[in-house]
Structures are given as C-alpha cells and as structure tokens.
Short mmCIF file of the C-alpha atoms (twelve columns), coordinates in Angstrom:
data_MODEL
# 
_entry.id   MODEL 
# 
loop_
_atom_site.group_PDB 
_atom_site.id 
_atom_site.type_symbol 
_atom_site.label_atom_id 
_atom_site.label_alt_id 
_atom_site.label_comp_id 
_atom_site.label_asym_id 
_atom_site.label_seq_id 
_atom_site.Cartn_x 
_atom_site.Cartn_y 
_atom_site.Cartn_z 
_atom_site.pdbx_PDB_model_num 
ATOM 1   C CA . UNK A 1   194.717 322.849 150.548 1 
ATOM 2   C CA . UNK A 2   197.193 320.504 151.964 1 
ATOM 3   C CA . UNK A 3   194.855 318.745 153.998 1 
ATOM 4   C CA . UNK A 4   191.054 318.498 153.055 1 
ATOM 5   C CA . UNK A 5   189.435 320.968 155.561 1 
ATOM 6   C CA . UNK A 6   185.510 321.753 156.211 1 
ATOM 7   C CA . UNK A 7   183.705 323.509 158.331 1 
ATOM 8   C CA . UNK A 8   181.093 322.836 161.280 1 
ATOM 9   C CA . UNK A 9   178.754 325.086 161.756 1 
ATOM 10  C CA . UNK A 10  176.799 325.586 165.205 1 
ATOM 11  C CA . UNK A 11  174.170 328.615 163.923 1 
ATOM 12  C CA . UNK A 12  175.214 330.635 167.238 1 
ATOM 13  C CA . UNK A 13  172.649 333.180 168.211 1 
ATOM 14  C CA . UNK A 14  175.074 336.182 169.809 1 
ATOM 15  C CA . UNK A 15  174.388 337.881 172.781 1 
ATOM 16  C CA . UNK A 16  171.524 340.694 171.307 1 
ATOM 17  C CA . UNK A 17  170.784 338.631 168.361 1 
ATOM 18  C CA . UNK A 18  168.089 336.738 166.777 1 
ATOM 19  C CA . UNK A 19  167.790 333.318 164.870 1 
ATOM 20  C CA . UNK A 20  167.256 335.323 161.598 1 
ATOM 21  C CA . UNK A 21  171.020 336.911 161.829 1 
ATOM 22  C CA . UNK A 22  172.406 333.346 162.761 1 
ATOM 23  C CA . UNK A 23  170.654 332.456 159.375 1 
ATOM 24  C CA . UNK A 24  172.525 335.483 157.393 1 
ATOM 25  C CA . UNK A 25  175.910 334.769 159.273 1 
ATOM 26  C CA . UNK A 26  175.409 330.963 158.541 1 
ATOM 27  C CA . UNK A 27  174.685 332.145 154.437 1 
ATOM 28  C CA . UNK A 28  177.761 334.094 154.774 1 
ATOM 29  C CA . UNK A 29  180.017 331.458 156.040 1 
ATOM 30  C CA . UNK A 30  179.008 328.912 153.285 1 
ATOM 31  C CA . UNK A 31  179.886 331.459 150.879 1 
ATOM 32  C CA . UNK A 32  183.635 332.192 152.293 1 
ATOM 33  C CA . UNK A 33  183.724 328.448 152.791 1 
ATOM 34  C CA . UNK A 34  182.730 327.514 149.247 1 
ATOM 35  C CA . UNK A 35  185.050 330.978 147.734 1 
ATOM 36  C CA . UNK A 36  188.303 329.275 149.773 1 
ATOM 37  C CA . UNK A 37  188.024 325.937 148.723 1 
ATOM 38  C CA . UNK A 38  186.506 323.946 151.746 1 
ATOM 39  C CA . UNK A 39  185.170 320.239 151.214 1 
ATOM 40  C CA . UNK A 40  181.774 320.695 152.812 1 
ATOM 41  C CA . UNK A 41  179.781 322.316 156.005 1 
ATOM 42  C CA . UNK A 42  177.941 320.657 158.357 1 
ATOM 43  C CA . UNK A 43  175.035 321.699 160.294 1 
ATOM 44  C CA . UNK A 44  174.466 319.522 163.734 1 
ATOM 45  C CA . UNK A 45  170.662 319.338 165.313 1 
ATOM 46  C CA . UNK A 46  170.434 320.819 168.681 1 
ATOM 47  C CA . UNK A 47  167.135 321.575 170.691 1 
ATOM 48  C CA . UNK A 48  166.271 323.865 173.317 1 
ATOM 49  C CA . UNK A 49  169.625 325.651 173.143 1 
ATOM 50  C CA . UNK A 50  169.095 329.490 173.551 1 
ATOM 51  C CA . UNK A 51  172.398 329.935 171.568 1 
ATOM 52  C CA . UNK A 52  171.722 327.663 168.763 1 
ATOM 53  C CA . UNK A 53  169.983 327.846 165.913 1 
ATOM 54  C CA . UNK A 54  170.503 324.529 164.234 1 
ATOM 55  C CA . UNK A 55  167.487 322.485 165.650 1 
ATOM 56  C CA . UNK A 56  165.482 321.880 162.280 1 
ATOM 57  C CA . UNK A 57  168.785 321.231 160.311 1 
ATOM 58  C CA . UNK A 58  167.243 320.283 157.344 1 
ATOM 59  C CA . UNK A 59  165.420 323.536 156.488 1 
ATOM 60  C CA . UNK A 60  168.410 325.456 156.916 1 
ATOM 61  C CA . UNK A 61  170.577 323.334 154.684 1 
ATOM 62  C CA . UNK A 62  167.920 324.112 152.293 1 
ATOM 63  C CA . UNK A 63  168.448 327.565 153.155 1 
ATOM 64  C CA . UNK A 64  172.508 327.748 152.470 1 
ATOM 65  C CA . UNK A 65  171.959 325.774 149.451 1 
ATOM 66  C CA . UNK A 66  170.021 328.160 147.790 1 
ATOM 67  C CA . UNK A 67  172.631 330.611 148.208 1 
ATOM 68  C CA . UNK A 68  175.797 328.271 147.232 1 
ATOM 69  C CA . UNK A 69  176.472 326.539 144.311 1 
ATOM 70  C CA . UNK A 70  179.438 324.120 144.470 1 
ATOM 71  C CA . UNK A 71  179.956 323.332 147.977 1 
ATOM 72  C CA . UNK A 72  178.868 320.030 149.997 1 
ATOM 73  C CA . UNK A 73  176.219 320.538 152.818 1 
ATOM 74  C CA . UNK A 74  175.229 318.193 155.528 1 
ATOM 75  C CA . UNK A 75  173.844 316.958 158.624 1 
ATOM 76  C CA . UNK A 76  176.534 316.936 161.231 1 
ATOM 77  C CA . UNK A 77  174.706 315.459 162.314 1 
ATOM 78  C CA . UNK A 78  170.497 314.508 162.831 1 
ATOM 79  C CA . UNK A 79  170.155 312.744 165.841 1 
ATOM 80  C CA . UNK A 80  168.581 309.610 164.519 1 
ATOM 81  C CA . UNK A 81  166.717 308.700 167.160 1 
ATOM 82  C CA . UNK A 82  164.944 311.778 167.422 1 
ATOM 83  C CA . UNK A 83  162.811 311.112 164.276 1 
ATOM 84  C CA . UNK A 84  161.565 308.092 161.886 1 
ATOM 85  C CA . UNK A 85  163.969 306.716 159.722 1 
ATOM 86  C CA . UNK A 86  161.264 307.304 156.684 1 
ATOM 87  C CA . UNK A 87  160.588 310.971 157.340 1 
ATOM 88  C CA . UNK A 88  164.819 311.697 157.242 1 
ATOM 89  C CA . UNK A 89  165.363 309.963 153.806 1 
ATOM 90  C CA . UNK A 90  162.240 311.730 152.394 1 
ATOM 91  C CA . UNK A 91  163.942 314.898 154.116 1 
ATOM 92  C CA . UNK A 92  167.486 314.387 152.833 1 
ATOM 93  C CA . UNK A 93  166.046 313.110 149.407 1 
ATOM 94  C CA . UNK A 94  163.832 316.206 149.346 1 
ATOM 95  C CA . UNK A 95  167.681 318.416 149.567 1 
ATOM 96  C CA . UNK A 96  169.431 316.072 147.113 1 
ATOM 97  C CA . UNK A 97  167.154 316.784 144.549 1 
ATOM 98  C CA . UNK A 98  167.358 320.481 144.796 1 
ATOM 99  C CA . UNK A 99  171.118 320.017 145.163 1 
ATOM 100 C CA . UNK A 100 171.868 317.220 143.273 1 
ATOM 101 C CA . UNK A 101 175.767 315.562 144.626 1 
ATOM 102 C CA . UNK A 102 175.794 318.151 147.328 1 
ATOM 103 C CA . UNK A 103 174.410 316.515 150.448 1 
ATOM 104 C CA . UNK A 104 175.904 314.321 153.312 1 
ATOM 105 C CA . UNK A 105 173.862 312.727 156.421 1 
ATOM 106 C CA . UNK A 106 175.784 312.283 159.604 1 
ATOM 107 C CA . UNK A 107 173.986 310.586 162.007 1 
ATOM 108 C CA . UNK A 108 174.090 310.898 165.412 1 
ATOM 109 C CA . UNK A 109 172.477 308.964 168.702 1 
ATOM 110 C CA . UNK A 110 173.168 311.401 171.612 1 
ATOM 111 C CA . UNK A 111 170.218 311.712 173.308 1 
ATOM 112 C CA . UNK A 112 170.439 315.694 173.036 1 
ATOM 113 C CA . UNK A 113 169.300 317.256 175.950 1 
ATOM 114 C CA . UNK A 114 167.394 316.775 179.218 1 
ATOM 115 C CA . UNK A 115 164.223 314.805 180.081 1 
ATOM 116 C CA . UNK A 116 161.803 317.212 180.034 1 
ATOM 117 C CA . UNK A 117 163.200 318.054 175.864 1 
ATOM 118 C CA . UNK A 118 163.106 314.465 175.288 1 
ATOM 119 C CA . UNK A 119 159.490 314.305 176.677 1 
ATOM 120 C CA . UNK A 120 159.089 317.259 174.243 1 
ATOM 121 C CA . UNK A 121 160.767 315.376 171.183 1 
ATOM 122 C CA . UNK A 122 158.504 312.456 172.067 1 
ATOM 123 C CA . UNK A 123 161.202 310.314 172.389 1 
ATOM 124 C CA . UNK A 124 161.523 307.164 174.209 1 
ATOM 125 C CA . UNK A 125 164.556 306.947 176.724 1 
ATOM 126 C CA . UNK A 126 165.371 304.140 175.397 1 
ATOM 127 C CA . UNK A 127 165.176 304.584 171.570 1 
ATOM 128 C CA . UNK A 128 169.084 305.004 171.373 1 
ATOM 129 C CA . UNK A 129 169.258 301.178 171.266 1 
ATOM 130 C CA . UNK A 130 167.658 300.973 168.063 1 
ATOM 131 C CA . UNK A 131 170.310 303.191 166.437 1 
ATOM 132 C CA . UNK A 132 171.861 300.369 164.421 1 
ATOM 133 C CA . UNK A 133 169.117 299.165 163.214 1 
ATOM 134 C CA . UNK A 134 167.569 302.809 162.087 1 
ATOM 135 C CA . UNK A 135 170.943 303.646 160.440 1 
ATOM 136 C CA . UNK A 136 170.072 300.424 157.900 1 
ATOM 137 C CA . UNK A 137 166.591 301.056 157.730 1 
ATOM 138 C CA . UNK A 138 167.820 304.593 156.583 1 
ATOM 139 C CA . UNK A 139 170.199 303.326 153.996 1 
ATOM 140 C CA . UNK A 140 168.253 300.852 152.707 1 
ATOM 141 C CA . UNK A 141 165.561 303.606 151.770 1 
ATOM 142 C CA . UNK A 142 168.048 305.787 150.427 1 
ATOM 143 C CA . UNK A 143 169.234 303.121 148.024 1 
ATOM 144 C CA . UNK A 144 166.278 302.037 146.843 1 
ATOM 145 C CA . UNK A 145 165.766 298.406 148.566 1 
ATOM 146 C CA . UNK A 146 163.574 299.386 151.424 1 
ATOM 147 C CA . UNK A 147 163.450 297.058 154.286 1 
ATOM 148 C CA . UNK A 148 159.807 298.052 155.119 1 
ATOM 149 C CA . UNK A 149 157.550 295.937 152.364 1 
ATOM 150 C CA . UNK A 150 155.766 298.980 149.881 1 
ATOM 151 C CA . UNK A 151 157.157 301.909 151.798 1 
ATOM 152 C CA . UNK A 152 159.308 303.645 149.434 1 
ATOM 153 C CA . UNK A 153 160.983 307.440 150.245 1 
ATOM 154 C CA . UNK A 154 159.875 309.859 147.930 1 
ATOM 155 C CA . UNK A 155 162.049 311.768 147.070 1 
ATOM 156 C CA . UNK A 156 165.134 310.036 148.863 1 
ATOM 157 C CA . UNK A 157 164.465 306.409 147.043 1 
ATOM 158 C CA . UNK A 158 167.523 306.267 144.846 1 
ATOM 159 C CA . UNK A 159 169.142 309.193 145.582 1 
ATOM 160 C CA . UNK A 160 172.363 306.890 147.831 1 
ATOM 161 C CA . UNK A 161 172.957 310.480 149.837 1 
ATOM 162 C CA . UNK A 162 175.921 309.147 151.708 1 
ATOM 163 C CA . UNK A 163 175.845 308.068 154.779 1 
ATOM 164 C CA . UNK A 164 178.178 308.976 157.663 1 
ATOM 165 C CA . UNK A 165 178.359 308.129 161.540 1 
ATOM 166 C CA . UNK A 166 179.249 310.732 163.957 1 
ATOM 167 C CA . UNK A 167 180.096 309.436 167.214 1 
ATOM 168 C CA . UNK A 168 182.456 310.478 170.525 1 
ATOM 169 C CA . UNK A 169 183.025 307.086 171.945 1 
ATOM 170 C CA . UNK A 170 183.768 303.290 170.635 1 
ATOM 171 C CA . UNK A 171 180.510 302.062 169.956 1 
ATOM 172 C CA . UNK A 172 180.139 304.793 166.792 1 
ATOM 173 C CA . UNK A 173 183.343 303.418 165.508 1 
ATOM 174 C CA . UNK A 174 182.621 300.216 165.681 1 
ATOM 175 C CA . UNK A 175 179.090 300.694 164.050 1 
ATOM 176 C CA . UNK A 176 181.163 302.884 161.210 1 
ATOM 177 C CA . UNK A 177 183.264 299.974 160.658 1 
ATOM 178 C CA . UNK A 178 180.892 297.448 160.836 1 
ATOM 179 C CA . UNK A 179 178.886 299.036 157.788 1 
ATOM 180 C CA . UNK A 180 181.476 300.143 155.896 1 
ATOM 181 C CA . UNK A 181 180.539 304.023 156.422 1 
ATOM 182 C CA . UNK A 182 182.988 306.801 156.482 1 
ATOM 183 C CA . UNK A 183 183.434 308.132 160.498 1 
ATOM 184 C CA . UNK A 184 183.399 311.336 162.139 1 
ATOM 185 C CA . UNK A 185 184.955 312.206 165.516 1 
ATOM 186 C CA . UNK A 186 183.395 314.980 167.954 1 
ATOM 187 C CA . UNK A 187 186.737 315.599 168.833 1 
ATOM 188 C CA . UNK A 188 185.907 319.576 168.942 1 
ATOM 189 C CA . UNK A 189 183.347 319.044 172.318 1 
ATOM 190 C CA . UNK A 190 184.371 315.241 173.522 1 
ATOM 191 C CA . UNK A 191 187.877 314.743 172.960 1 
ATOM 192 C CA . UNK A 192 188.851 311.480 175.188 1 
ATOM 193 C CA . UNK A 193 188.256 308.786 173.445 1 
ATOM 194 C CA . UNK A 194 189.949 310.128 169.683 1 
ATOM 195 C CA . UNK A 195 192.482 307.944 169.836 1 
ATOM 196 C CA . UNK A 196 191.041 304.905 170.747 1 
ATOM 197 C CA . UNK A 197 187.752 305.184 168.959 1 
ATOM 198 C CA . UNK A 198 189.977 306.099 165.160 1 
ATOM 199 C CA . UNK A 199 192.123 303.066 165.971 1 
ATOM 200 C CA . UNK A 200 189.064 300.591 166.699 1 
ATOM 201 C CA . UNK A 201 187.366 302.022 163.236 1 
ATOM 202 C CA . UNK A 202 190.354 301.330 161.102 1 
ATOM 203 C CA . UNK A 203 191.327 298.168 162.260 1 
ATOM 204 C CA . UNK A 204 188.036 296.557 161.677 1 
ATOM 205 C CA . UNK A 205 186.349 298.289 158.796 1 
ATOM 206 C CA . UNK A 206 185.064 296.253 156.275 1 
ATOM 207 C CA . UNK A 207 184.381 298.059 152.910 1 
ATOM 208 C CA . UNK A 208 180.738 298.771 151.957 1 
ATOM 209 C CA . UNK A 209 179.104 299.944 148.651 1 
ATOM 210 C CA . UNK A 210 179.535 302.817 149.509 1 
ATOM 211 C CA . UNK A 211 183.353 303.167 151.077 1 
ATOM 212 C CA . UNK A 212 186.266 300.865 150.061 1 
ATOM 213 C CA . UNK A 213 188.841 301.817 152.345 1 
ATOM 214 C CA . UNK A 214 188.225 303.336 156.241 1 
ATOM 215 C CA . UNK A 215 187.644 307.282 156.044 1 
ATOM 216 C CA . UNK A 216 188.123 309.400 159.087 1 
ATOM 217 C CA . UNK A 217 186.931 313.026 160.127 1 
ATOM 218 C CA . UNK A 218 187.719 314.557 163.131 1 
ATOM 219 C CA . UNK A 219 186.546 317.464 164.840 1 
ATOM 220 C CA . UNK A 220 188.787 320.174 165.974 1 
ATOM 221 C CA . UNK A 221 187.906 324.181 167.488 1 
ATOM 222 C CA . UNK A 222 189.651 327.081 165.855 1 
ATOM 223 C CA . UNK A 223 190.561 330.678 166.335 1 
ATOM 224 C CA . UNK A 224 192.533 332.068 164.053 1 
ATOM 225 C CA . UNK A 225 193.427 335.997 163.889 1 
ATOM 226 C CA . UNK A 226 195.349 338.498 162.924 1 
ATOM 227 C CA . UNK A 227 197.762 338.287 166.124 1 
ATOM 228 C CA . UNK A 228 197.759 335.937 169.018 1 
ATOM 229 C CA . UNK A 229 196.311 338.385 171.465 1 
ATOM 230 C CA . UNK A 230 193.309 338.708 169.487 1 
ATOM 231 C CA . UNK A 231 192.983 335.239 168.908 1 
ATOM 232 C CA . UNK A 232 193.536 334.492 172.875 1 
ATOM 233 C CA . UNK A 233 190.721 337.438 173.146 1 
ATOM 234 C CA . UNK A 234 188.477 335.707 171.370 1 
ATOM 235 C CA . UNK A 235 189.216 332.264 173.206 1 
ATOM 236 C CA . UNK A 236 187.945 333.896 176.714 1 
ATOM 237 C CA . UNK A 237 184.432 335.738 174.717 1 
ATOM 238 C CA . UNK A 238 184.224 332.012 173.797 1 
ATOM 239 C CA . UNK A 239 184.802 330.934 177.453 1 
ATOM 240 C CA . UNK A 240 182.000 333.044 178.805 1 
ATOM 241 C CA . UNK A 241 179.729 331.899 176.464 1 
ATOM 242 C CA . UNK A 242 180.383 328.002 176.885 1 
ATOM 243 C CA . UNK A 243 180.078 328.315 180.669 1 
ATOM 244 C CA . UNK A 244 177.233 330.553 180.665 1 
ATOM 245 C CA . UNK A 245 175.495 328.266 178.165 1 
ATOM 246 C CA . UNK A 246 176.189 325.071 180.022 1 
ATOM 247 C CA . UNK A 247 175.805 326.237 183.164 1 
ATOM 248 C CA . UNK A 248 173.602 329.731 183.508 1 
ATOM 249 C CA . UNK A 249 170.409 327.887 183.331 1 
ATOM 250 C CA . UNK A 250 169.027 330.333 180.998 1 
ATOM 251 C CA . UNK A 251 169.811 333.607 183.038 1 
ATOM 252 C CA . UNK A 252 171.641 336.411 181.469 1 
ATOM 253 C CA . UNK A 253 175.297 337.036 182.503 1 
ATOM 254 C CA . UNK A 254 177.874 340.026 182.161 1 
ATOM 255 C CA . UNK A 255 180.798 339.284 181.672 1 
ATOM 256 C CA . UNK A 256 182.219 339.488 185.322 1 
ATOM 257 C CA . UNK A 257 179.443 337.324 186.238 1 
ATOM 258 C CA . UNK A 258 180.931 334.897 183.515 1 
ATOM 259 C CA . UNK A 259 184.197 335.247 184.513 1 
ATOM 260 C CA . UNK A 260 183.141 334.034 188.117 1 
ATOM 261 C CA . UNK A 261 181.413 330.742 186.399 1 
ATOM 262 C CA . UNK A 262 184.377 329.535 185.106 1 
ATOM 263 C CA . UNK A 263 186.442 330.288 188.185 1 
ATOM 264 C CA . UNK A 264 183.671 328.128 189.842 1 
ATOM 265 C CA . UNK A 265 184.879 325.274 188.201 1 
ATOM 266 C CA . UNK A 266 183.099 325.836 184.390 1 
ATOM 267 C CA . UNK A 267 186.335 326.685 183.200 1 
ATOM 268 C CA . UNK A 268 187.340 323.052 183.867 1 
ATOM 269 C CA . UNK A 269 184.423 321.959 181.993 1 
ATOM 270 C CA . UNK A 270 185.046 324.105 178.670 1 
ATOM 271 C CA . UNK A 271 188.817 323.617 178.605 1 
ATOM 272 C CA . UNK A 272 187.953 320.291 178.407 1 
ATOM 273 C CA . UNK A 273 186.095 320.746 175.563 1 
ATOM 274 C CA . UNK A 274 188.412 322.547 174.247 1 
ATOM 275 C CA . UNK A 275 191.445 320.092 174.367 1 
ATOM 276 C CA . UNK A 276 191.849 320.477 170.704 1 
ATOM 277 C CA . UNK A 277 191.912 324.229 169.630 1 
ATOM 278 C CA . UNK A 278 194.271 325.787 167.372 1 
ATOM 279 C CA . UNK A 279 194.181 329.714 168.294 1 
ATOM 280 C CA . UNK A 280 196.701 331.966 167.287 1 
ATOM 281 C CA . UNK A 281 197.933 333.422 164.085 1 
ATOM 282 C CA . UNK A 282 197.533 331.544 160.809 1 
ATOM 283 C CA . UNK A 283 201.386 330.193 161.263 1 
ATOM 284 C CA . UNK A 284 200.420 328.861 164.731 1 
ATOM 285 C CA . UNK A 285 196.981 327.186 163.732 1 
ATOM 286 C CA . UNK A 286 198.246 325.651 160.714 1 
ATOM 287 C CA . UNK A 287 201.303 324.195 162.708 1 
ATOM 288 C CA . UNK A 288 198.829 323.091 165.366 1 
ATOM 289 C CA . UNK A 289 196.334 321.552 162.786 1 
ATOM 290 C CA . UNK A 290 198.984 319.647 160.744 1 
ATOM 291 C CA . UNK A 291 199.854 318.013 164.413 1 
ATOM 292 C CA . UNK A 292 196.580 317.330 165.002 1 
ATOM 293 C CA . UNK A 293 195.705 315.719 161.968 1 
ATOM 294 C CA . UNK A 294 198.641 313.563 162.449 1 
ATOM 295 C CA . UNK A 295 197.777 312.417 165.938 1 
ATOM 296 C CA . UNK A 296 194.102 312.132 165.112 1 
ATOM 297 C CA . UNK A 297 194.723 309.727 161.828 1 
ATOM 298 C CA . UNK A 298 192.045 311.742 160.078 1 
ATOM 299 C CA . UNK A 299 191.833 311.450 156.958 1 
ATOM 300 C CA . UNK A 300 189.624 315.049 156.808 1 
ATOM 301 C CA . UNK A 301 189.233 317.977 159.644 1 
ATOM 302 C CA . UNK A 302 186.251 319.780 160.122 1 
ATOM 303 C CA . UNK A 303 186.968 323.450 162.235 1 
ATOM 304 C CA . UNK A 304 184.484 324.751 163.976 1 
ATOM 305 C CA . UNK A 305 185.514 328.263 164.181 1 
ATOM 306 C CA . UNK A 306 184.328 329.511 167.780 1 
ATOM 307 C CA . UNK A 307 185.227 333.171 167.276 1 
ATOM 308 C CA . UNK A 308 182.279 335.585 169.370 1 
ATOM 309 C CA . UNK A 309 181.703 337.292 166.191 1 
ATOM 310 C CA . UNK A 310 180.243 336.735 162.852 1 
ATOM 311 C CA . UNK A 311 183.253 338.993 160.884 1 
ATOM 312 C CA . UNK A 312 186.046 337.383 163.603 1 
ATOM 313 C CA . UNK A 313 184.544 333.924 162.328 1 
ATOM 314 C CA . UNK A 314 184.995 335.053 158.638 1 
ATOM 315 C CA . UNK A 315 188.424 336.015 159.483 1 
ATOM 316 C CA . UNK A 316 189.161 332.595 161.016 1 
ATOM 317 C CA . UNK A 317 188.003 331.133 158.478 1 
ATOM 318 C CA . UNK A 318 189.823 332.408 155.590 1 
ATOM 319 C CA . UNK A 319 193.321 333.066 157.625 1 
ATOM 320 C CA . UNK A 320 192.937 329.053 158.466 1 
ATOM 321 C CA . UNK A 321 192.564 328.708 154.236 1 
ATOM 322 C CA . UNK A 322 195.607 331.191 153.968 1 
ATOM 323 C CA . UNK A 323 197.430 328.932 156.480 1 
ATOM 324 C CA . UNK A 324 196.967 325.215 155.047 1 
ATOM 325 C CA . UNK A 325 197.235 326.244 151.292 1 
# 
C-alpha cells in the first residue's frame, strides 16, 4: 500500500442481530484485513451501547487473534480510567503472550457514557485527572520497573506492549508528546481539533524508549463501493443508524421515523461526525484519502468502514486495498 492503512473496528450489532454475529463479522474482517495487507485493527471499549459490541475489548481481541495469524490487534482504545492500571497490563500481557509482537494499547480518557454508566463502571467523576499519571503507572509495569514497590504484572511484566494515546483534543497530544508515545486522532467521530492537536504533538515531542521520532494516526470514516450511488446508499443506512443511536433513547425506529431524526436536527450532529468520509468508488476514496492524509500529517490512517452491512463492509474494505495499492 502506498500509505500504511488499518482498520477500526466498532463490533456493530445490526438491526435483528445479536453480539455473537458482531463477533463472526468482526473474525471476518480481521481476516480480509490481514489477506489485503492492513497494518493492524483496533477494537475501542464502549459501554451500554445497544449497537456495540466492543465493551470488554480485551476478550474479543483474544477472540480475533485466535483466528489470525500475522496481523496487529489492539485497543483503540481502553478507557484508562475505567479500570486499574495493574489489571490492564496483566490483561494486555495476558494477549501478548498468546500473540507474541501482535498487540497495541491505545489509551483513552473519555469518560464514556452517562452518569448513571459511570455509577455502573464504579468510576469516580473525577478519575480522568489521574490519566497521566495511570498512563506511566501502566508503562512502567509493562516494562518491567513497576512504580508500585513488589507489585509486578504477571503476565504483562516485560512484555513493552506499546503504548499509544488516543485523544480528540490538545491535551492527548500534548501528553503523546510529552512521553514520547506514538498519537492517534479520533478524527472519524471528533474532527475539530485535527489540525491543531497533530501540529501541537509534533512540535513538542520528545523521543522516548519507545518512539524516536513523532508518529501520527488519524482516524477517518469510509464507504467504498462498487458505484457512487451505492456508496451514497450506504452513507444514509449509516445516517439512520447514528441518529437513532445518539438520539432514539433506546426505542426502535423505521426508517421514516429515522429519516425525521435527522431532519430534526440529528443530521447536523452525524455530518459532523462525519466531516472526514471518503464514500464513493475506489478512484474517489483513494483520491479523497491521499488528501486527507496530507492535510491530517498522519503518518498512518485507520478507516473505519461504516457500511450497514457485514458483506458491504468487506467490500469497503478490500475496494479501499484495491484503491491505495
């Protein structure tokens, strides 16, 4: 590939479905991913989300590595202050030793969801401000010099699974550049600040053990089909879903009822989302990619292929391959 390209993805539970086909469509994925030559796939942690399936993103990284071989797989990412700094490294220790040079760890602080989830989580409102501090803890168990006197993670002591920091504002890229640790842009869901926050990172990164030089990746939505009409088909299935997901508090919706969302001012909210999405034909997403790239100063995309269904993701994925060979 021109460009190094992987692949985020969200585990969508479809209309009908269950979490057990978003488990065989996420298998499937990996394996098209890993057959066309992308870098890695990512898997990000979401909770109480009817149309995700993602939430314990460690077991099902497990899961796709058992049925890959060569491909990267990673957290993208585990919201780190959702959980103890020990109990991640033993997790993502636990993966690199059944897939030895395979695993990444994005890390996240978004505080997920809504009070009542964070109640659930048992997380403090507040535990966001230790994210710093939780990355190091993290790293320094990972490498082997624990910060915590006799607390080692086993497995995960040793293992240096690297590290990455997933952020959608300037305070991740300034934490990314402060430690030396690759960066990755949510540019596919909060777009505004990719220019400002990749400029910040590069101009004050200061090389780690881990990273010598700054290292960007930077979200971006695709749709790629066989013509442009079924690509812009796609784009309003995708629509209906965001807005109904954001914004249908859990009620079921046709697609009329969907339609009347977005015209309700949803649609502002997902196209704003969706300020970076290359949908079209393969000539018209890899034209729209190789822009982006440039105007993102990524040194890596990751697509998150948004297509309503599990073959029209396939299809998106391996046309976007075709495209930036």
């Amino acid at each position: 590939m021109r460009m190094p390209l992987s692949v985020l993805d969200l585990a969508p539970i479809a209309r009908g479905e269950s979490a057990s086909s978003s488990f065989a469509a996420s298998v499937a994925l990996a394996q098209r991913a890993e057959e066309l030559g992308y870098r890695r796939v990512w898997y990000a942690e979401h909770h109480n989300m009817p149309t995700i399936a993602s939430s314990a993103t460690s077991v099902l990284i497990a899961h796709v590595g058992a049925h890959t071989s060569t491909i990267r797989l990673g957290a993208g990412g585990v919201m780190l202050p959702n959980h103890s700094p020990l109990v991640i490294a033993e997790q993502f220790g636990t993966l690199d030793a059944m897939y030895p040079g395979r695993i990444d760890l994005g890390l996240g602080r978004a505080p997920g969801s809504d009070q009542n989830t964070m109640y659930a989580l048992r997380r403090d409102a507040g535990s966001a401000d230790a994210f710093p501090q939780d990355v190091l803890e993290l790293q320094a168990y990972l490498s082997g010099q624990s910060r915590v006197p006799g607390v080692d993670a086993v497995p995960g002591k040793g293992s240096n699974v690297p590290l990455y920091v997933l952020g959608s504002s300037l305070f991740g890229a300034q934490l990314a550049a402060a430690l030396g640790l690759p960066y990755a842009f949510a540019s596919h869901f909060a777009p505004q600040a990719l220019e400002a926050a990749v400029s910040l990172y590069r101009r004050e990164f200061t090389p780690s053990a881990q990273l010598a030089a700054p290292y960007v990746i930077a979200g971006v939505n695709v749709i790629a089909a066989d013509t442009t009409s079924a690509a812009n088909d796609s784009l309003e299935a995708v629509r209906r879903t965001m807005a109904v997901g954001l914004f249908g508090r859990g009620r079921s919706f046709t697609d009329d009822q969907a339609d009347e969302l977005l015209r309700q001012g949803a649609g502002r909210h997902v196209d704003q989302m969706f300020t970076y999405a290359a949908v079209g034909t393969p000539l018209e997403v890899g034209d729209y990619l190789e822009r982006f790239r440039k105007q993102a100063d990524a040194d890596e995309l990751i697509t998150v292929h948004q297509a309503p269904t599990t073959e029209a993701r396939l299809r998106s994925l391996t046309l976007t391959a075709e495209a930036m060979g």
